[in-house]
Amino acid sequence: MARIELNGIQKRWGEVWGVRDVNIDIADEEFLVLLGPSGCGKTTTMRMIAGLEEPTEGDIVMDGETMNDIDPRDRDVAMVFQGYALYPNMTIYENIRFPLRMRGVPRAEHDAHVRRAAGLVEMADYLDRKPSALSGGQRQRAALARAIVRQPQVFLMDEPLSNLDAKLRQAMRVQIKHIQRELKITTVYVTHDQIEAMTLADRIVIMQSGLIQQIGTPDEIYNDPANTFVANFIGSPPMNLIEGEVSGGVFTAPGVKVPGMPAHVSGKVTLGVRPEDCHVTEGDIDLTGEVYGVEPTGDVTYLTLQAGEKLFEIKADRTYRAPLGATENVRFDAERIFLFDGETGERLRRE
Amino acid sequence: MASQRRKRGENLIIRYLILGAWALFCLMPVLWFLSIGLRPRVEIITPQPIYWPTFSLDAWHMIWEDWPMAKYLRNSILAIFGSVLIDLVLGIPAAYSLARYQYRGRDDIAFYILSTRMMAPAIVAIPIFFLFRNAGLLDTIWALMLIYAAINLSFVTWIIRSYMLDIPKELEDAARTDGASDLRILWEIIIPAILPGIITASVIAMIFAINEFLFTLLIASTPNAYTMSVALANFTGGSDGVIYNAIALVAFLAFVPVFLVVVAIQKHLSRGLTMGAVKGG
Ligand SMILES: Nc1ncnc2c1ncn2[C@@H]1O[C@H](COP(=O)(O)OP(=O)(O)O)[C@@H](O)[C@H]1O
Ligand SMILES: [Mg+2]
């Protein structure tokens, strides 16, 4: 039961910027994901919500109360740290119990709480172990159990899955989302993995260099990117971004010629089109290139075409095959073409 | 295969022989002490070589019956343990503050603390004497406790601090968001995590304290405050001349407990020593 507002947050250490300007309004029970490359200020933002760092400028408001000067232990938040931060001298049981002891939960209730939390993350069999006797995945789950053992107002999770292998990561992802839905606790989740962000989030906040690039649902971020950074960061393989020129309603770049551009657009423009919106064709042609690589994966075949200096990614049919060097023609889905300002990278929307 | 395995075995034997010889070489003075301590006094001072030494407990009886050795031992133990306790009670919070809080002059303070080790102790002997005389603490083990603690406090603080710097900051952040106060974090998270460092610092402080002579002699003027190290000096003067076998035996007795403690914790100790040495700054 917590709504969090970050109003004009900045964080600076001398000349070093952690966060430049962050404004987010996090709804009660929302699962919000902070996504961005390493060093963009995700952890710093999260630590400010936890109270471990004080903002240089701006206010952090929880349920209408300004929290800037409130100590971490007087904020009702639980955090999962990137490095797990399990207490090495305590057993897993004692680790999970620690927040209950510190927050003055009556002793008689401890055991039930610890076992319930451990059960939720399937760690009930490891309660007697020390953290050093656990695998990475088990430690991760123990850290999660410690966060969910008492019902805090807010969950903060800082790249909790980054040290796990791909398979475990997927399993834990589903588990985390399920637990959050069940407990209905406002959650801020940090990651640099776009798949994690897309699958977990109610809304995604994309950050770069301490600035928010876009806030939106996964669908909005994917289908309506605000600029080339967002367009390139989300999607795998990433969106094809083609730098070219628009004149007389026609976009041209080496090997590329796309008619039907909006009347108000002209000059230097970056055209974006996702690999799945490109189709190998014999008919109307937008792109002509030579086959650079063909990668069958089973359910889809990735085709890389070269036109001029540039490589284009295309998601082709799973049966698609072609020899290297062959010439292929490609058509773009007209409604799925994005245009960005050639200088600023900002989206140019159709009127 | 077989010859290779034998070669490896031979290597191992040679290694043990060399290490064994080195250990024997290092322990030689100790064994020699023991052998002197357990022989009659005449045999020790005779100029003739002795091939078959006589075993005797003369010195053993003498130190316990003719001298208040039990009292010296008690004084040593109380003064030493008391001083280590004082060092830990003061040094752990000081180290925590120096390792974790941001305040002006913190690094300077850390250096001042260490710099107290850099002067020759004799420089402060006379002021200390007057200080304790005015406080009415001359010839008491309380004074010894305070002096030993003061001598050791700087490096106890320094060693513990270097261990604390090694603890990931995230661990404390986690405890803080879990609702722990600073003192709780120190007590429940930091201290257990740096226990090896605390043990190392305590043992080194103990060894310094056992061997401390100058200030003990200054403060102690009667058996009231004599310790083992000063007691040793008592056997060198007086009407009986130098009583070598008693000296040797007392020295050996002072050595054994330290030796046993060091053997018991040597794993922690070697780590602690190198850490303190390499890190520091
Ligand atoms: N305590 C600090 N002192 C100085 N600079 C810091 C500190 N913490 C983070 N930074 C800097 O702030 C920027 C953002 O860091 P961080 O929030 O950890 O990024 P992310 O979690 O997105 O990878 C980085 O450039 C980092 O070097
Ligand atoms: Mg980070």
XYZ file of C-alpha atoms and ligand atoms in Angstrom:
660
model
C 0.000 0.000 0.000
C 2.378 2.628 -1.104
C 2.524 5.186 -3.811
C 5.967 6.638 -4.456
C 6.687 9.941 -6.146
C 10.152 10.944 -7.257
C 10.038 14.670 -7.915
C 12.975 16.248 -9.741
C 15.529 13.915 -8.214
C 19.208 14.673 -8.769
C 22.227 12.991 -7.237
C 25.739 14.326 -7.578
C 29.035 13.489 -5.864
C 31.197 16.532 -6.479
C 31.526 16.577 -10.243
C 30.199 13.045 -10.740
C 26.554 12.723 -11.726
C 24.657 9.662 -10.580
C 21.188 10.875 -11.531
C 20.471 14.117 -13.408
C 16.719 14.534 -13.403
C 14.268 11.816 -12.484
C 10.504 12.247 -12.184
C 8.475 9.095 -11.673
C 5.072 8.538 -10.134
C 4.847 4.911 -9.018
C 1.332 3.657 -8.404
C 0.317 1.447 -5.493
C 0.944 -2.249 -6.202
C 2.740 -1.385 -9.434
C 5.682 -3.424 -10.719
C 8.019 -0.777 -12.077
C 11.241 -1.716 -13.841
C 14.207 0.620 -14.200
C 16.028 -0.396 -17.348
C 19.226 0.975 -18.814
C 22.860 0.261 -19.533
C 25.409 -0.080 -16.749
C 26.198 3.228 -15.049
C 22.997 5.012 -16.052
C 21.918 5.634 -12.454
C 19.534 2.750 -11.748
C 21.139 1.637 -8.510
C 21.531 5.222 -7.353
C 17.818 5.878 -7.911
C 16.910 2.747 -5.992
C 19.270 3.522 -3.103
C 17.656 6.933 -2.768
C 14.223 5.301 -2.479
C 15.650 3.018 0.221
C 17.188 5.977 2.039
C 20.750 4.731 1.646
C 21.618 7.834 -0.364
C 20.225 11.326 0.051
C 19.157 13.156 -3.128
C 21.183 16.277 -3.900
C 17.987 17.893 -5.236
C 14.351 16.888 -5.323
C 11.886 15.081 -3.100
C 10.991 11.477 -2.479
C 7.382 11.218 -1.386
C 5.709 8.062 -0.115
C 1.963 8.149 0.406
C 2.061 11.925 0.617
C 4.895 12.063 3.145
C 8.261 13.522 2.169
C 10.898 10.932 3.005
C 14.146 12.766 2.271
C 15.347 12.929 5.889
C 13.906 9.623 7.015
C 16.377 6.897 8.005
C 16.321 3.635 6.011
C 15.175 1.727 9.058
C 12.204 4.023 9.475
C 11.123 3.521 5.867
C 9.071 0.433 5.348
C 11.048 -0.917 2.414
C 12.801 -4.236 1.811
C 15.663 -4.471 -0.638
C 17.317 -7.306 -2.528
C 20.894 -6.309 -3.300
C 22.815 -7.058 -6.454
C 25.394 -9.079 -4.497
C 22.707 -10.732 -2.278
C 24.318 -9.315 0.887
C 23.476 -12.337 3.028
C 24.963 -12.150 6.517
C 27.835 -14.651 6.308
C 27.946 -15.597 9.993
C 24.243 -16.455 10.201
C 22.356 -19.487 8.915
C 19.762 -18.950 6.202
C 17.102 -19.229 8.897
C 18.717 -16.436 10.917
C 19.239 -14.367 7.784
C 15.554 -14.516 6.924
C 14.580 -13.853 10.553
C 16.856 -10.827 10.914
C 14.352 -8.193 9.651
C 11.694 -9.590 11.987
C 14.000 -9.220 14.993
C 15.083 -5.723 13.972
C 11.543 -4.520 13.357
C 10.226 -5.781 16.663
C 7.885 -8.451 15.339
C 6.767 -10.575 18.338
C 9.095 -13.520 18.856
C 6.327 -16.097 18.802
C 5.501 -15.240 15.183
C 9.036 -15.477 13.819
C 9.126 -19.149 12.998
C 5.895 -19.141 11.013
C 6.969 -16.067 9.020
C 10.406 -17.481 8.227
C 8.994 -20.814 7.069
C 6.319 -19.193 4.935
C 8.865 -16.934 3.195
C 11.304 -19.806 2.704
C 8.480 -21.925 1.313
C 7.520 -19.267 -1.226
C 11.010 -19.350 -2.750
C 11.438 -23.102 -2.231
C 14.249 -22.753 0.279
C 12.640 -24.624 3.176
C 15.224 -27.426 2.966
C 18.238 -25.144 3.322
C 17.398 -23.193 6.449
C 20.243 -24.691 8.507
C 22.967 -23.845 6.004
C 25.336 -20.931 6.044
C 25.286 -18.752 2.888
C 28.747 -19.999 1.918
C 27.323 -23.513 1.529
C 24.759 -22.456 -1.080
C 24.862 -22.058 -4.852
C 24.296 -18.678 -6.506
C 20.676 -19.445 -7.256
C 19.997 -20.571 -3.701
C 21.625 -17.465 -2.264
C 19.524 -15.367 -4.549
C 16.369 -17.032 -3.317
C 17.472 -16.698 0.294
C 17.950 -12.971 -0.265
C 14.488 -12.808 -1.774
C 13.022 -14.653 1.214
C 14.654 -12.168 3.568
C 12.969 -9.346 1.658
C 9.489 -10.884 1.646
C 9.521 -12.264 5.194
C 7.749 -9.230 6.568
C 5.241 -7.428 4.427
C 6.931 -4.134 3.631
C 5.331 -1.208 1.844
C 7.854 -1.396 -0.980
C 10.132 -3.996 -2.550
C 13.363 -2.840 -4.117
C 15.292 -5.342 -6.222
C 18.638 -4.477 -7.746
C 19.498 -6.838 -10.602
C 18.580 -9.824 -8.454
C 18.949 -12.310 -11.305
C 22.098 -11.007 -12.938
C 24.375 -13.706 -11.508
C 22.229 -16.669 -12.490
C 22.412 -18.851 -15.573
C 19.792 -18.393 -18.287
C 17.536 -21.261 -17.287
C 17.412 -20.407 -13.602
C 16.911 -16.772 -14.476
C 13.766 -17.548 -16.399
C 12.388 -19.730 -13.605
C 13.116 -17.067 -10.972
C 11.596 -14.377 -13.160
C 8.260 -16.132 -13.197
C 8.541 -16.752 -9.463
C 9.255 -13.107 -8.652
C 6.343 -11.875 -10.695
C 4.038 -14.413 -9.112
C 5.104 -13.479 -5.584
C 4.665 -9.784 -6.297
C 1.153 -10.309 -7.653
C 0.275 -12.468 -4.671
C 1.609 -10.071 -2.033
C 0.401 -6.949 -3.903
C 3.413 -4.887 -2.858
C 4.700 -1.907 -4.822
C 7.928 -3.050 -6.459
C 10.824 -1.251 -8.087
C 13.040 -3.623 -9.998
C 16.379 -2.714 -11.579
C 17.844 -4.540 -14.546
C 19.914 -4.023 -17.664
C 18.242 -7.005 -19.345
C 15.430 -5.935 -21.664
C 13.774 -9.352 -21.687
C 13.504 -9.255 -17.896
C 12.067 -5.758 -18.115
C 9.519 -6.651 -20.786
C 8.315 -9.788 -19.027
C 8.102 -8.415 -15.477
C 7.034 -4.813 -15.747
C 3.722 -3.064 -15.505
C 5.690 -0.029 -16.643
C 9.284 0.339 -17.757
C 11.463 3.378 -17.114
C 14.312 3.547 -19.607
C 17.302 5.511 -18.366
C 20.531 6.701 -19.903
C 23.242 8.850 -18.317
C 21.060 9.692 -15.344
C 18.146 10.847 -17.484
C 14.817 9.170 -18.167
C 14.379 8.428 -21.864
C 10.863 7.039 -21.726
C 8.293 5.722 -19.274
C 5.597 3.357 -20.501
C 4.110 -0.109 -20.533
C 6.185 -2.766 -22.289
C 3.844 -2.499 -25.290
C 4.214 1.270 -25.478
C 7.975 1.078 -25.174
C 8.168 -1.561 -27.878
C 5.590 -0.193 -30.297
C 6.004 3.510 -29.721
C 9.631 4.294 -28.815
C 10.376 7.922 -27.971
C 13.844 8.060 -29.519
C 16.568 6.004 -31.180
C 18.104 5.039 -27.821
C 14.900 3.363 -26.660
C 14.270 1.862 -30.095
C 17.723 0.339 -30.147
C 17.737 -0.821 -26.507
C 14.479 -2.778 -26.649
C 14.065 -5.763 -28.938
C 16.287 -8.660 -29.838
C 17.784 -8.454 -32.366
C 17.503 -4.670 -32.049
C 15.614 -2.408 -34.424
C 17.335 -1.563 -37.722
C 18.175 2.142 -37.620
C 18.958 3.522 -41.068
C 20.420 7.011 -41.436
C 19.276 8.684 -44.635
C 17.635 11.613 -46.325
C 13.983 12.461 -47.020
C 13.022 14.612 -49.982
C 9.737 14.734 -51.862
C 8.215 12.145 -49.532
C 10.865 9.526 -50.331
C 13.433 8.202 -47.839
C 16.753 7.204 -49.385
C 19.895 5.569 -48.021
C 22.406 3.169 -49.670
C 20.306 0.225 -50.874
C 17.140 1.688 -49.331
C 14.321 3.599 -50.975
C 11.064 4.009 -49.064
C 8.262 6.172 -50.514
C 5.205 7.485 -48.688
C 6.935 9.625 -46.045
C 4.726 12.214 -44.279
C 4.656 15.587 -45.996
C 6.112 17.532 -43.027
C 9.244 15.378 -42.860
C 12.327 16.258 -44.854
C 16.129 16.436 -44.539
C 18.284 14.151 -42.380
C 16.155 11.390 -40.923
C 16.781 8.046 -39.219
C 14.350 5.347 -40.286
C 13.713 2.486 -37.868
C 12.170 -0.862 -38.643
C 12.163 -4.005 -36.507
C 13.561 -7.261 -37.916
C 10.143 -8.941 -37.708
C 8.572 -6.157 -39.798
C 10.915 -6.810 -42.725
C 9.815 -9.358 -45.291
C 11.778 -11.009 -48.061
C 9.738 -10.378 -51.197
C 9.589 -10.317 -54.975
C 7.088 -7.454 -55.177
C 7.324 -3.871 -53.846
C 10.867 -3.266 -52.704
C 12.157 -0.996 -49.912
C 15.631 -2.493 -49.443
C 18.016 -4.383 -51.670
C 21.098 -6.060 -50.257
C 23.475 -9.008 -50.405
C 23.110 -11.962 -48.083
C 25.753 -11.581 -45.359
C 24.650 -14.376 -43.027
C 21.830 -16.845 -42.446
C 21.173 -18.146 -38.908
C 18.480 -20.796 -38.510
C 17.373 -21.143 -34.863
C 14.563 -23.656 -35.319
C 11.468 -21.510 -34.970
C 12.812 -18.555 -36.938
C 15.727 -17.816 -39.270
C 17.760 -14.654 -38.858
C 18.923 -13.165 -42.129
C 21.602 -10.485 -42.235
C 21.750 -8.364 -45.378
C 24.471 -5.936 -46.358
C 23.644 -2.730 -48.250
C 26.473 -0.237 -48.647
C 28.418 -0.303 -45.358
C 25.424 -1.204 -43.271
C 24.096 -4.546 -42.005
C 20.344 -5.187 -41.663
C 18.711 -7.816 -39.456
C 15.633 -9.559 -40.790
C 13.499 -12.185 -39.101
C 12.663 -14.557 -41.929
C 10.524 -17.656 -42.108
C 12.005 -20.691 -40.368
C 12.369 -22.478 -43.722
C 14.232 -19.559 -45.327
C 17.666 -20.429 -46.739
C 19.945 -18.535 -49.167
C 23.576 -18.717 -50.305
C 25.980 -16.005 -49.142
C 26.270 -13.117 -51.607
C 22.854 -13.663 -53.173
C 20.825 -10.522 -53.789
C 17.595 -10.246 -51.804
C 14.750 -7.775 -51.915
C 12.949 -6.729 -48.752
C 9.710 -4.906 -48.070
C 8.996 -3.038 -44.789
C 5.571 -3.024 -43.104
C 4.493 0.537 -43.892
C 2.618 0.998 -40.557
C 5.582 -0.320 -38.594
C 8.142 2.187 -39.818
C 9.453 4.681 -37.236
C 11.052 7.988 -38.148
C 13.546 9.798 -35.931
C 15.196 13.187 -36.219
C 18.593 12.654 -37.863
C 20.304 15.023 -35.394
C 18.631 14.552 -32.020
C 17.345 10.996 -32.420
C 13.907 12.152 -31.199
C 10.886 10.492 -32.711
C 9.171 12.252 -35.647
C 5.507 11.340 -35.343
C 3.028 11.305 -38.184
C 0.610 14.199 -37.797
C 54.185 -43.427 -13.918
C 55.612 -45.382 -11.021
C 58.968 -43.621 -11.111
C 57.242 -40.283 -11.279
C 55.242 -41.087 -8.216
C 58.342 -42.148 -6.335
C 60.051 -38.921 -7.328
C 57.193 -36.960 -5.913
C 57.439 -38.897 -2.658
C 61.147 -38.162 -2.460
C 60.474 -34.482 -3.031
C 58.064 -34.498 -0.161
C 60.563 -36.179 2.162
C 63.239 -33.645 1.280
C 60.817 -30.848 1.893
C 59.915 -32.198 5.326
C 63.582 -32.679 6.200
C 64.417 -29.083 5.356
C 61.388 -27.673 7.149
C 62.021 -29.922 10.138
C 65.620 -28.772 10.368
C 64.523 -25.149 10.178
C 61.918 -25.650 12.909
C 64.515 -27.324 15.116
C 66.918 -24.464 14.501
C 64.289 -21.913 15.497
C 63.215 -23.839 18.570
C 66.777 -24.527 19.716
C 66.993 -21.626 22.184
C 63.713 -22.705 23.713
C 64.827 -26.308 24.146
C 68.132 -25.125 25.498
C 66.266 -22.963 28.029
C 64.183 -25.879 29.104
C 67.241 -28.047 29.530
C 68.908 -25.412 31.708
C 65.762 -24.920 33.747
C 65.576 -28.593 34.598
C 69.174 -29.053 35.810
C 70.884 -28.292 39.118
C 72.478 -24.885 39.454
C 76.045 -26.148 39.896
C 75.913 -28.064 36.678
C 75.019 -24.969 34.711
C 77.909 -22.819 35.828
C 80.614 -25.452 35.699
C 83.225 -24.811 33.000
C 83.649 -28.561 32.280
C 81.586 -30.014 29.439
C 78.776 -32.275 30.609
C 77.772 -35.274 28.551
C 75.100 -36.749 30.787
C 73.050 -33.909 32.307
C 71.361 -34.468 35.648
C 67.633 -33.897 35.872
C 66.580 -31.678 38.745
C 63.448 -29.804 39.845
C 65.443 -27.459 42.108
C 64.586 -24.406 40.064
C 60.945 -25.418 39.791
C 60.585 -25.673 43.584
C 62.564 -22.528 44.108
C 60.454 -20.285 41.912
C 57.205 -21.357 43.506
C 58.373 -21.707 47.118
C 61.053 -19.040 47.593
C 59.505 -16.491 45.276
C 55.895 -15.272 44.912
C 55.782 -16.595 41.372
C 52.075 -17.371 41.588
C 51.452 -13.728 42.374
C 53.601 -12.560 39.451
C 51.734 -14.907 37.173
C 48.408 -13.627 38.425
C 49.539 -10.013 37.944
C 50.675 -10.767 34.413
C 47.433 -12.467 33.481
C 45.199 -9.772 34.968
C 47.174 -6.889 33.514
C 47.397 -8.480 30.089
C 43.795 -9.597 29.754
C 42.558 -6.349 31.241
C 44.593 -4.361 28.751
C 43.390 -6.396 25.778
C 39.813 -5.945 26.951
C 40.289 -2.190 27.181
C 41.843 -2.183 23.713
C 38.885 -4.023 22.206
C 36.260 -1.927 23.944
C 37.900 1.267 22.705
C 39.459 0.017 19.484
C 36.443 -1.633 17.836
C 34.178 1.443 17.904
C 37.111 3.663 16.930
C 37.933 1.391 13.988
C 34.288 1.333 12.913
C 34.129 5.079 12.950
C 37.358 5.397 10.982
C 36.289 2.759 8.481
C 32.723 3.829 7.817
C 31.751 7.364 8.706
C 32.578 10.395 6.623
C 33.822 13.366 8.602
C 36.437 16.031 8.270
C 39.936 15.018 9.318
C 39.072 11.346 9.507
C 42.174 10.161 7.677
C 44.364 12.517 9.688
C 42.957 11.133 12.904
C 43.631 7.606 11.706
C 47.210 8.584 11.036
C 47.660 10.343 14.397
C 46.508 7.192 16.090
C 49.072 5.138 14.247
C 51.806 7.703 14.782
C 51.758 7.074 18.531
C 53.636 3.871 17.683
C 56.411 5.792 16.032
C 58.099 7.323 19.051
C 60.470 5.579 21.389
C 58.557 4.633 24.562
C 61.326 5.972 26.810
C 60.445 9.506 25.738
C 57.203 9.404 27.667
C 58.513 7.356 30.604
C 58.960 10.256 32.979
C 55.662 12.029 32.262
C 53.902 8.715 32.648
C 55.588 8.101 35.966
C 54.370 11.437 37.345
C 50.943 10.949 35.849
C 50.442 7.682 37.629
C 52.033 8.933 40.838
C 49.574 11.821 40.952
C 46.734 9.443 40.252
C 47.930 7.253 43.129
C 48.239 4.259 40.832
C 51.940 3.515 41.193
C 52.703 -0.110 41.969
C 49.253 -1.381 40.976
C 48.183 -3.707 38.199
C 45.582 -1.089 37.182
C 48.394 1.134 36.046
C 49.963 -1.727 34.087
C 46.641 -2.490 32.471
C 46.254 1.116 31.337
C 49.801 1.355 30.048
C 49.672 -1.888 28.094
C 46.317 -0.838 26.673
C 47.694 2.548 25.657
C 50.728 1.013 23.987
C 48.651 -1.437 21.958
C 45.546 0.584 21.241
C 46.838 2.173 18.054
C 47.647 -0.967 16.149
C 44.650 -2.867 17.540
C 42.501 -0.093 16.085
C 44.459 -0.154 12.856
C 44.269 -3.906 12.307
C 40.558 -4.054 13.088
C 39.922 -1.111 10.808
C 41.637 -2.823 7.892
C 39.419 -5.863 8.407
C 36.346 -3.661 8.507
C 37.306 -1.998 5.242
C 37.177 -5.465 3.700
C 33.517 -6.003 4.555
C 31.259 -5.226 1.590
C 29.313 -2.032 2.204
C 26.237 -3.770 0.838
C 26.138 -5.956 3.938
C 25.632 -2.943 6.177
C 23.168 -1.387 3.758
C 21.168 -4.603 3.858
C 21.136 -4.586 7.655
C 20.116 -0.932 7.652
C 17.145 -1.511 5.343
C 16.262 -4.553 7.436
C 15.829 -2.105 10.306
C 19.075 -2.378 12.273
C 20.603 0.573 14.155
C 24.303 1.384 13.850
C 25.142 -0.355 17.119
C 23.158 -3.415 16.105
C 25.005 -3.535 12.802
C 28.326 -3.319 14.605
C 27.370 -6.013 17.101
C 25.483 -8.475 14.907
C 27.038 -8.050 11.474
C 30.472 -6.440 11.667
C 31.986 -8.044 14.746
C 31.126 -11.632 13.771
C 32.443 -10.996 10.276
C 35.795 -9.675 11.501
C 36.313 -12.117 14.360
C 39.581 -13.386 12.850
C 40.866 -9.811 12.841
C 39.827 -9.262 16.435
C 41.569 -12.469 17.493
C 44.718 -11.532 15.604
C 44.840 -8.069 17.114
C 44.226 -9.470 20.602
C 47.008 -12.016 20.348
C 49.525 -9.517 19.068
C 48.525 -7.134 21.853
C 48.959 -9.975 24.329
C 52.440 -10.760 23.095
C 53.501 -7.116 23.343
C 52.067 -6.920 26.834
C 53.778 -10.084 28.062
C 57.114 -8.815 26.868
C 56.651 -5.271 28.124
C 59.463 -4.451 30.535
C 60.341 -0.774 30.665
C 57.056 0.640 31.931
C 56.387 -2.302 34.188
C 59.693 -1.696 35.924
C 58.828 1.980 36.197
C 55.415 1.392 37.757
C 56.022 -1.727 39.815
C 58.221 -1.393 42.862
C 57.032 -4.368 44.967
C 55.621 -7.850 44.202
C 52.293 -6.083 44.393
C 52.605 -5.246 40.718
C 55.556 -7.359 39.537
C 54.850 -9.367 36.426
C 56.645 -12.341 34.876
C 58.855 -10.161 32.718
C 60.061 -8.083 35.686
C 60.332 -11.161 37.873
C 62.919 -12.485 35.453
C 65.112 -9.527 36.280
C 64.863 -10.364 39.972
C 66.884 -13.500 39.474
C 69.846 -11.606 38.109
C 70.731 -9.552 41.159
C 70.793 -9.951 44.889
C 73.002 -11.907 47.235
C 72.458 -15.211 45.419
C 74.004 -14.007 42.163
C 72.500 -14.810 38.781
C 70.205 -17.810 39.135
C 70.327 -19.093 35.576
C 68.178 -22.164 35.907
C 65.334 -20.187 37.546
C 65.553 -17.515 34.854
C 65.401 -20.150 32.154
C 62.433 -21.862 33.703
C 60.447 -18.653 34.221
C 61.221 -17.544 30.680
C 60.019 -20.896 29.439
C 56.831 -20.626 31.485
C 56.160 -17.184 30.052
C 56.748 -18.537 26.583
C 54.523 -21.619 26.644
C 51.053 -20.017 26.867
C 51.816 -17.564 24.068
C 53.218 -20.367 21.966
C 50.121 -22.502 22.441
C 47.761 -19.648 21.648
C 49.676 -18.768 18.495
C 49.686 -22.377 17.316
C 45.958 -22.647 17.960
C 45.051 -19.591 15.896
C 47.909 -19.468 13.428
C 45.613 -19.658 10.423
C 43.867 -16.426 11.400
C 47.107 -14.883 12.544
C 49.043 -15.152 9.290
C 46.092 -13.767 7.366
C 45.666 -10.923 9.812
C 49.310 -9.979 9.766
C 49.581 -9.784 5.997
C 46.307 -7.930 5.734
C 47.295 -5.340 8.250
C 50.572 -4.954 6.409
C 49.299 -4.723 2.865
C 46.198 -2.653 3.390
C 46.555 -0.063 6.138
C 45.917 3.022 4.005
N 29.218 6.570 -4.118
C 29.488 7.069 -5.349
N 30.425 8.020 -5.504
C 30.687 8.535 -6.737
N 30.092 8.146 -7.871
C 29.150 7.184 -7.790
C 28.800 6.598 -6.529
N 27.831 5.675 -6.755
C 27.593 5.685 -8.095
N 28.384 6.592 -8.715
C 28.369 6.902 -10.157
O 27.059 7.206 -10.542
C 26.762 6.652 -11.812
C 25.545 5.770 -11.734
O 25.835 4.620 -10.976
P 24.771 3.476 -10.679
O 23.525 4.072 -10.176
O 25.437 2.481 -9.805
O 24.549 2.857 -12.121
P 23.766 1.531 -12.546
O 23.201 0.899 -11.326
O 22.710 1.994 -13.499
O 24.766 0.655 -13.241
C 28.005 5.907 -12.252
O 28.699 6.723 -13.144
C 28.781 5.695 -10.980
O 30.168 5.687 -11.238
Mg 23.723 -1.086 -10.517
